Short mmCIF file of C-alpha atoms in Angstrom, two decimals:
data_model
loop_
_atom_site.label_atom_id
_atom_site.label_comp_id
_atom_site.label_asym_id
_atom_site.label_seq_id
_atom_site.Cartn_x
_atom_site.Cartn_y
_atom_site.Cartn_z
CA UNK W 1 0.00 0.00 0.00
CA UNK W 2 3.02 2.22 0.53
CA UNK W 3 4.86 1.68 -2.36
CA UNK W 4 1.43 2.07 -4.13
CA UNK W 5 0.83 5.41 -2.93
CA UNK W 6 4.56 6.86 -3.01
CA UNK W 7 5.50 5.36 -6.90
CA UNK W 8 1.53 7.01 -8.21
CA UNK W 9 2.58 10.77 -7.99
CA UNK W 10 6.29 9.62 -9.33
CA UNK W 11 4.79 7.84 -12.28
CA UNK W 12 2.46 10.76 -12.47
CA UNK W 13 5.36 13.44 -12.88
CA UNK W 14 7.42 11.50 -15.41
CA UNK W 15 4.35 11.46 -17.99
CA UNK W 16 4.11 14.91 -17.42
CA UNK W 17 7.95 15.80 -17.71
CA UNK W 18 8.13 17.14 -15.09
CA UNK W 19 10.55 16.55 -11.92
CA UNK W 20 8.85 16.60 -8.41
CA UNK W 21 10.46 16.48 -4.79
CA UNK W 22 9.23 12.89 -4.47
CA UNK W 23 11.72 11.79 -6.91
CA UNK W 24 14.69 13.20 -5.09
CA UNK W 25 14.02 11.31 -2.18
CA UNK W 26 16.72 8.69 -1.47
CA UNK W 27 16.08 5.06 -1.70
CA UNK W 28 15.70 3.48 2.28
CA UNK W 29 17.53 0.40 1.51
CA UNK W 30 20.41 2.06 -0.33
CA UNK W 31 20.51 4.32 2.81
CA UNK W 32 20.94 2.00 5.02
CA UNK W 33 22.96 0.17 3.45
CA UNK W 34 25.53 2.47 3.34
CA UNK W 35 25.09 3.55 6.68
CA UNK W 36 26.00 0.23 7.66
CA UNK W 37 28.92 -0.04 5.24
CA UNK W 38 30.08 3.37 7.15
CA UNK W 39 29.79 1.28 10.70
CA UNK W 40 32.01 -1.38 9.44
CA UNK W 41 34.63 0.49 7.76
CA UNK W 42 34.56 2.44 11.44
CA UNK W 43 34.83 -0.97 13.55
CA UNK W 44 37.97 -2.50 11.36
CA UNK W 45 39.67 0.67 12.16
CA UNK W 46 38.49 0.33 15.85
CA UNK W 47 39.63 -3.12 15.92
CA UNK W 48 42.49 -2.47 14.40
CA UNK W 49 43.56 0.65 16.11
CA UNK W 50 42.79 -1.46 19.36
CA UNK W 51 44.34 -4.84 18.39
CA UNK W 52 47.44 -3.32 16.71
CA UNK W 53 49.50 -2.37 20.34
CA UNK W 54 49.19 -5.48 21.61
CA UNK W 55 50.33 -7.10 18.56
CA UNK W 56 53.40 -5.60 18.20
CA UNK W 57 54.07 -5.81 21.70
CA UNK W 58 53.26 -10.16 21.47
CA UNK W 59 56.06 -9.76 18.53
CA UNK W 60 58.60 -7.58 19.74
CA UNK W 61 58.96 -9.59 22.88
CA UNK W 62 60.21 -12.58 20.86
CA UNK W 63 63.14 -10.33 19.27
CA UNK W 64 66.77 -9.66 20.81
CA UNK W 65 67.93 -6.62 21.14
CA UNK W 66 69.57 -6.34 16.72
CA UNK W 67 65.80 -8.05 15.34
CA UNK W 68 64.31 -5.07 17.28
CA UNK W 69 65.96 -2.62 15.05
CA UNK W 70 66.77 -4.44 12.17
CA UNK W 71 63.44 -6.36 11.37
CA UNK W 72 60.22 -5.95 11.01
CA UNK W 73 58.23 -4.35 13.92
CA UNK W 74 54.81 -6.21 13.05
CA UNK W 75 56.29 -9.59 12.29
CA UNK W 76 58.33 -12.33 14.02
CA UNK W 77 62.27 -12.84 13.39
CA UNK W 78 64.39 -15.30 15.55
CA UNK W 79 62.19 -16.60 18.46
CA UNK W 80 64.16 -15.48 21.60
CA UNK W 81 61.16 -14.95 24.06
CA UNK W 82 62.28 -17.44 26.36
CA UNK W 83 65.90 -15.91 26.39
CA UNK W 84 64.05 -12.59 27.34
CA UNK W 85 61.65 -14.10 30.25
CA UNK W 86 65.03 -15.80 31.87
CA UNK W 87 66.90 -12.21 31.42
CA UNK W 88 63.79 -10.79 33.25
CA UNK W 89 63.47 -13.11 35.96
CA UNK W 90 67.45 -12.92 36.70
CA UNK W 91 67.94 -9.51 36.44
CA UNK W 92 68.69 -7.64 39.32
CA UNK W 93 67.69 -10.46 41.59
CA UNK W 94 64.12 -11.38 39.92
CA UNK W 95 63.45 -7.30 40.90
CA UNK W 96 60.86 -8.00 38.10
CA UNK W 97 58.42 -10.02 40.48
CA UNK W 98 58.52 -7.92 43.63
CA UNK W 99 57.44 -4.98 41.03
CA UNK W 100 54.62 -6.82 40.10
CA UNK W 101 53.49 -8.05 43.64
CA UNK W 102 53.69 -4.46 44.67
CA UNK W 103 51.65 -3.40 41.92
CA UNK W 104 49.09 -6.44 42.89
CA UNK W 105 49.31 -4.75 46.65
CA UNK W 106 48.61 -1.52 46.06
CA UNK W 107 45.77 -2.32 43.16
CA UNK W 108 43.95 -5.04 44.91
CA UNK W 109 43.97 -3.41 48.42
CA UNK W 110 43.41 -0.07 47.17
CA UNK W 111 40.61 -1.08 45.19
CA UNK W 112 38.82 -3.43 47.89
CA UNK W 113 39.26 -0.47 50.87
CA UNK W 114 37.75 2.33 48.05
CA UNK W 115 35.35 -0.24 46.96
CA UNK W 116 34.32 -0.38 50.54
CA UNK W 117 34.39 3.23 51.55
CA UNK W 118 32.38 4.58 48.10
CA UNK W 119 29.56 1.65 48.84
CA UNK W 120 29.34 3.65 52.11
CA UNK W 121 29.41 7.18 50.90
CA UNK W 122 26.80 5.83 48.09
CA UNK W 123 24.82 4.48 50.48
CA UNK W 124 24.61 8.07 52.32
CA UNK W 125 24.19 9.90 49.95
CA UNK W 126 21.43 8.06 48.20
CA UNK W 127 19.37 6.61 51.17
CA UNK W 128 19.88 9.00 54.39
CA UNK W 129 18.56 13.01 54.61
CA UNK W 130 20.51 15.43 56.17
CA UNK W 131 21.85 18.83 56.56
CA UNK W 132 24.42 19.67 53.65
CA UNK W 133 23.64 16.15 51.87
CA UNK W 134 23.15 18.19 48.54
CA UNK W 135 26.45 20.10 48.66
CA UNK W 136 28.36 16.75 49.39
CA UNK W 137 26.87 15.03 46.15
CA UNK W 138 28.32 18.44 44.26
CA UNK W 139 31.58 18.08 45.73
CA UNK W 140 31.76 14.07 44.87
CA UNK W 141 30.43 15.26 41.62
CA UNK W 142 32.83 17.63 41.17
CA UNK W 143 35.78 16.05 42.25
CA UNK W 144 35.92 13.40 40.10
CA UNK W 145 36.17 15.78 37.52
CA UNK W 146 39.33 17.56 38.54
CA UNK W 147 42.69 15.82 37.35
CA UNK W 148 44.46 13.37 39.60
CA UNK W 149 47.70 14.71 38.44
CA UNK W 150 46.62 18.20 39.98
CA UNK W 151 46.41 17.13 43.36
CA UNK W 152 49.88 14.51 43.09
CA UNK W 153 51.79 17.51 44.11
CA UNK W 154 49.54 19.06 47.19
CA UNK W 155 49.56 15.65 48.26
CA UNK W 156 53.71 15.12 48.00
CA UNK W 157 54.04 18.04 50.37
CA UNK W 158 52.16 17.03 53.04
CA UNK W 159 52.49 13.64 53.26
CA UNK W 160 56.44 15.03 53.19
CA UNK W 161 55.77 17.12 56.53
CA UNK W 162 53.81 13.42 57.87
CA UNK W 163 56.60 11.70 56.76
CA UNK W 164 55.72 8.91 55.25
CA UNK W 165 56.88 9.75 51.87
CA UNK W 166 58.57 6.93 50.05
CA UNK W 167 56.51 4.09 52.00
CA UNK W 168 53.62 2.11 50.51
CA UNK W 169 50.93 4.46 52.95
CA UNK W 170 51.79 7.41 50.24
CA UNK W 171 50.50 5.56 47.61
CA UNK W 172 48.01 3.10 49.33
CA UNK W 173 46.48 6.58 51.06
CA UNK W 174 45.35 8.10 47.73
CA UNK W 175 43.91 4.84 46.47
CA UNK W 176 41.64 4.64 49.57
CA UNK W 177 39.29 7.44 47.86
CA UNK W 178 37.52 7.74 44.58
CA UNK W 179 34.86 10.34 44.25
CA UNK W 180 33.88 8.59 40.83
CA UNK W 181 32.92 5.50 42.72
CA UNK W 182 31.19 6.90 45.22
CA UNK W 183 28.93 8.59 42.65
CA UNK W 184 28.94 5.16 41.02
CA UNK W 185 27.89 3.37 44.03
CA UNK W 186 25.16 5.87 44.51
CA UNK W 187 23.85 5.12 41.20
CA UNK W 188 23.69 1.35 42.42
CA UNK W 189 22.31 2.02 45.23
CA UNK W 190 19.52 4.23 43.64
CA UNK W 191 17.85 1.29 41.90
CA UNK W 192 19.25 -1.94 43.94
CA UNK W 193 18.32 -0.78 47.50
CA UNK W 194 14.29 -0.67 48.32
CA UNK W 195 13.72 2.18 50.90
CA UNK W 196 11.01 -0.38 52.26
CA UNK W 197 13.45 -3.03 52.63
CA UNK W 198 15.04 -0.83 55.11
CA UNK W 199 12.36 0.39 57.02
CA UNK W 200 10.95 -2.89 57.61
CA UNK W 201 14.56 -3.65 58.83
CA UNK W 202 14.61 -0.55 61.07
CA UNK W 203 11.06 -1.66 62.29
CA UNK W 204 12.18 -4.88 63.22
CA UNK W 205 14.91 -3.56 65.61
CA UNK W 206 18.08 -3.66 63.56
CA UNK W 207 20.80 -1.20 63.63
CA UNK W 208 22.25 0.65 60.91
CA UNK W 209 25.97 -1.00 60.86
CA UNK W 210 24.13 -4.42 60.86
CA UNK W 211 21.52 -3.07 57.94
CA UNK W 212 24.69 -1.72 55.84
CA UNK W 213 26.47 -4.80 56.13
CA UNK W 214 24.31 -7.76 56.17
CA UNK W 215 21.55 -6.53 53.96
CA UNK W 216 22.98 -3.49 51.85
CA UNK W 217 26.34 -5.04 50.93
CA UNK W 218 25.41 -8.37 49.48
CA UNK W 219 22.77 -6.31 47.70
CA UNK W 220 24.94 -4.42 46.04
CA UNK W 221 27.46 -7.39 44.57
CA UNK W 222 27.32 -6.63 41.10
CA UNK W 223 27.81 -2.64 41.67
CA UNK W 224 30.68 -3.34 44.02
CA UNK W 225 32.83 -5.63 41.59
CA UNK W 226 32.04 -3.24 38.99
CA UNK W 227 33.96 -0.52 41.01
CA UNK W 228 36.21 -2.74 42.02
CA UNK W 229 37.07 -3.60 38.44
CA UNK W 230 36.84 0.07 37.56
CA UNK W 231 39.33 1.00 40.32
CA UNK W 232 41.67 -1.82 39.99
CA UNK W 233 42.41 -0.80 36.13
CA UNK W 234 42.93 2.73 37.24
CA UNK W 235 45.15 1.97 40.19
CA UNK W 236 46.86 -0.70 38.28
CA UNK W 237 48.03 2.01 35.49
CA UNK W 238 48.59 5.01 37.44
CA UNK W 239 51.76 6.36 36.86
CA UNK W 240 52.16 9.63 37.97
CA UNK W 241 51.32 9.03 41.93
CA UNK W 242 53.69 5.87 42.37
CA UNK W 243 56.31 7.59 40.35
CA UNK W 244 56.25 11.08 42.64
CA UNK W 245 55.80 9.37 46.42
CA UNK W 246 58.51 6.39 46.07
CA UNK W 247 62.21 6.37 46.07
CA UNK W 248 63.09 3.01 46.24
CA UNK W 249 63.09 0.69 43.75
CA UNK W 250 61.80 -1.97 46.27
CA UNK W 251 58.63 -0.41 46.57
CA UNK W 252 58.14 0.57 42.75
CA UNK W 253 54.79 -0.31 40.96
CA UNK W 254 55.31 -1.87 37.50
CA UNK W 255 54.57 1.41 35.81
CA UNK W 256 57.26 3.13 37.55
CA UNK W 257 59.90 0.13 37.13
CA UNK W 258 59.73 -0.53 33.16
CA UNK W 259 59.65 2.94 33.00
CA UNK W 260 63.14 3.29 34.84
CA UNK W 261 64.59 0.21 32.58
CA UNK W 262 63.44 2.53 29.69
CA UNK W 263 65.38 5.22 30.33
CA UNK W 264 68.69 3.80 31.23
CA UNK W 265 68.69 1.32 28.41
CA UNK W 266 71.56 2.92 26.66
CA UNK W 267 73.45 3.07 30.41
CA UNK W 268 73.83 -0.83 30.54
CA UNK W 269 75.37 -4.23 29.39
CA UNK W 270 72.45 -5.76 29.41
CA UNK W 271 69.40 -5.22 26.53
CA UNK W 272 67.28 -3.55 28.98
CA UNK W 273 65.11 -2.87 25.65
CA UNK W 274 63.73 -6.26 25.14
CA UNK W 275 63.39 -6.56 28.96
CA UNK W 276 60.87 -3.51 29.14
CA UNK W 277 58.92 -4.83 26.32
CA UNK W 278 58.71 -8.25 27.64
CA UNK W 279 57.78 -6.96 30.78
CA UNK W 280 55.05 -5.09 29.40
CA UNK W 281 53.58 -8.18 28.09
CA UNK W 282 53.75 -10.26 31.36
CA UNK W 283 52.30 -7.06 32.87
CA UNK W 284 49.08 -7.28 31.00
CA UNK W 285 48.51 -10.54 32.18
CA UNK W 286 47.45 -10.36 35.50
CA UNK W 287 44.53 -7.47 34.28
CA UNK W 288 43.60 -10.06 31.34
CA UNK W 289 42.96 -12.91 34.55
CA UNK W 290 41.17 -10.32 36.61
CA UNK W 291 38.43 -9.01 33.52
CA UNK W 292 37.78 -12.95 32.44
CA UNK W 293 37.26 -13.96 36.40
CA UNK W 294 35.26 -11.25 36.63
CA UNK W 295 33.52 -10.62 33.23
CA UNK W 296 30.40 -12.05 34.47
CA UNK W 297 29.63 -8.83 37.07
CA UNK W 298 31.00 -6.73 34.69
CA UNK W 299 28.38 -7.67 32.05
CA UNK W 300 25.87 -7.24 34.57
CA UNK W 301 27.15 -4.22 35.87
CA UNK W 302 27.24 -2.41 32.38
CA UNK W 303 23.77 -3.81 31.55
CA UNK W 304 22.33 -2.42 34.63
CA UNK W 305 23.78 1.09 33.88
CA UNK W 306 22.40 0.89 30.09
CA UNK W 307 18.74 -0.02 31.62
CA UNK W 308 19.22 3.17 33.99
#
């Protein structure tokens, strides 16, 4: 019936030679097909923009220190990976591994303590009323908003005058707060936490540290690992914080360790080159476990947000 009525006047105007704005309508199906041709043209270069990094880092880790300059960077040359992964776990005693159980420390802790205290803060903000609540959700709001770099410095002098710069509290400190997930476990808490629930828990006698922890908490499972997902990648990559509170190499993150193999490569023996790249790779590992043991939250998590 559509067709009928839209191809009539068209037919109409050719007999009479003349051209009508129903003719220079574009075709729906050759619009959209387009359209989609568009989208996948955009997700290969997505893909590929995404997939290349990792890539060359998978081949560059298999190269000594001449194949690195000399070959190819996307594509394999001699296979010397497992010459490089027994230079990294030698070198300087195997400093390698305590960088990456120090990065483990300060991610996983960090992330479960902030996980913890934004729940709380969410949980305020969203379910209690009170004086000022309003101009706390601003500040959250707008904290998360300011740069972390910004605040490095302000934070460098006074833990200086506290004096415990160049111990793991500088950097374990910092990672205790996250105004982003506090506004993201206020979100959560929004739609996962009935206010009757809690009144008929109130009614019943219970206090509020037993309400928060034996019926908000396991409520709120798949908004917790989501921050804790969120704040683990961020902790796990932060540079600038690690890099600007320690001193000793004992206590570096991965970040700040590769970093300082980097830089001196052309001050040693030993092809510190290779070593950073392979390290890179085995440093990606660890996050790869973490998102597949936890993809199924995740998914959740995400959906939950898209439905909100």
């Amino acid at each position: 019936m559509t067709v009928d009525h839209l191809e009539a006047p068209a037919r109409a105007s050719v007999v009479r030679g003349r051209t009508t704005p129903l003719e220079r309508i574009p075709r729906p199906r050759r619009r959209a097909g387009s359209e989609q041709l568009v989208a996948l043209i955009g997700l290969i270069l997505f893909a590929i923009y995404s997939v290349a990094p990792i890539w060359w880092l998978i081949v560059n880790a298999t190269k000594d220190r001449r194949d690195l300059y000399n070959s190819n960077g996307l594509w394999f040359a001699d296979f010397n990976l497992w010459a490089n992964l027994e230079s990294l776990a030698t070198y300087q005693d195997g400093i390698f591994f305590r960088w990456v159980l120090n990065t483990l420390v300060y991610s996983g802790v960090g992330a479960a303590v902030c996980t913890l205290i934004s729940i709380a803060v969410g949980y305020s903000l969203s379910k209690f009323t009170y004086r000022g609540r309003g101009i706390g959700l601003g500040i959250v709001v707008g904290s998360f908003l300011i740069p972390s770099t910004l605040i490095t410095l302000p934070l460098f002098l006074l833990f200086s005058q506290l004096g415990i710069v160049d111990t793991m509290w500088a950097v374990l400190i910092p990672f205790f707060v996250s105004p982003f997930g506090a506004y993201l476990a206020k979100v959560y808490v929004d739609g996962a936490v009935p206010d009757e629930l809690l009144e008929a828990a109130r009614i019943d006698g219970a206090s509020e540290w037993r309400i928060f922890f034996t019926i908000v908490l396991p409520m709120m499972r798949t908004g917790a690992a989501t921050v804790f997902i969120l704040l683990f990648v961020a902790n796990w990559n932060n540079f600038f914080l690690p890099l600007t509170m320690l001193r000793g190499s004992d206590k570096w993150t991965l970040a700040v360790g590769l970093y300082s193999w980097f830089v001196n490569r052309s001050n040693s023996v030993v092809d510190l080159t290779a070593l950073t790249i392979t390290g890179a790779l085995i440093s990606v590992i660890p996050l790869a476990i973490m998102m597949i043991s936890m993809q199924r939250y995740w998914k959740t998590g995400v959906t939950l947000g898209a439905i909100k």
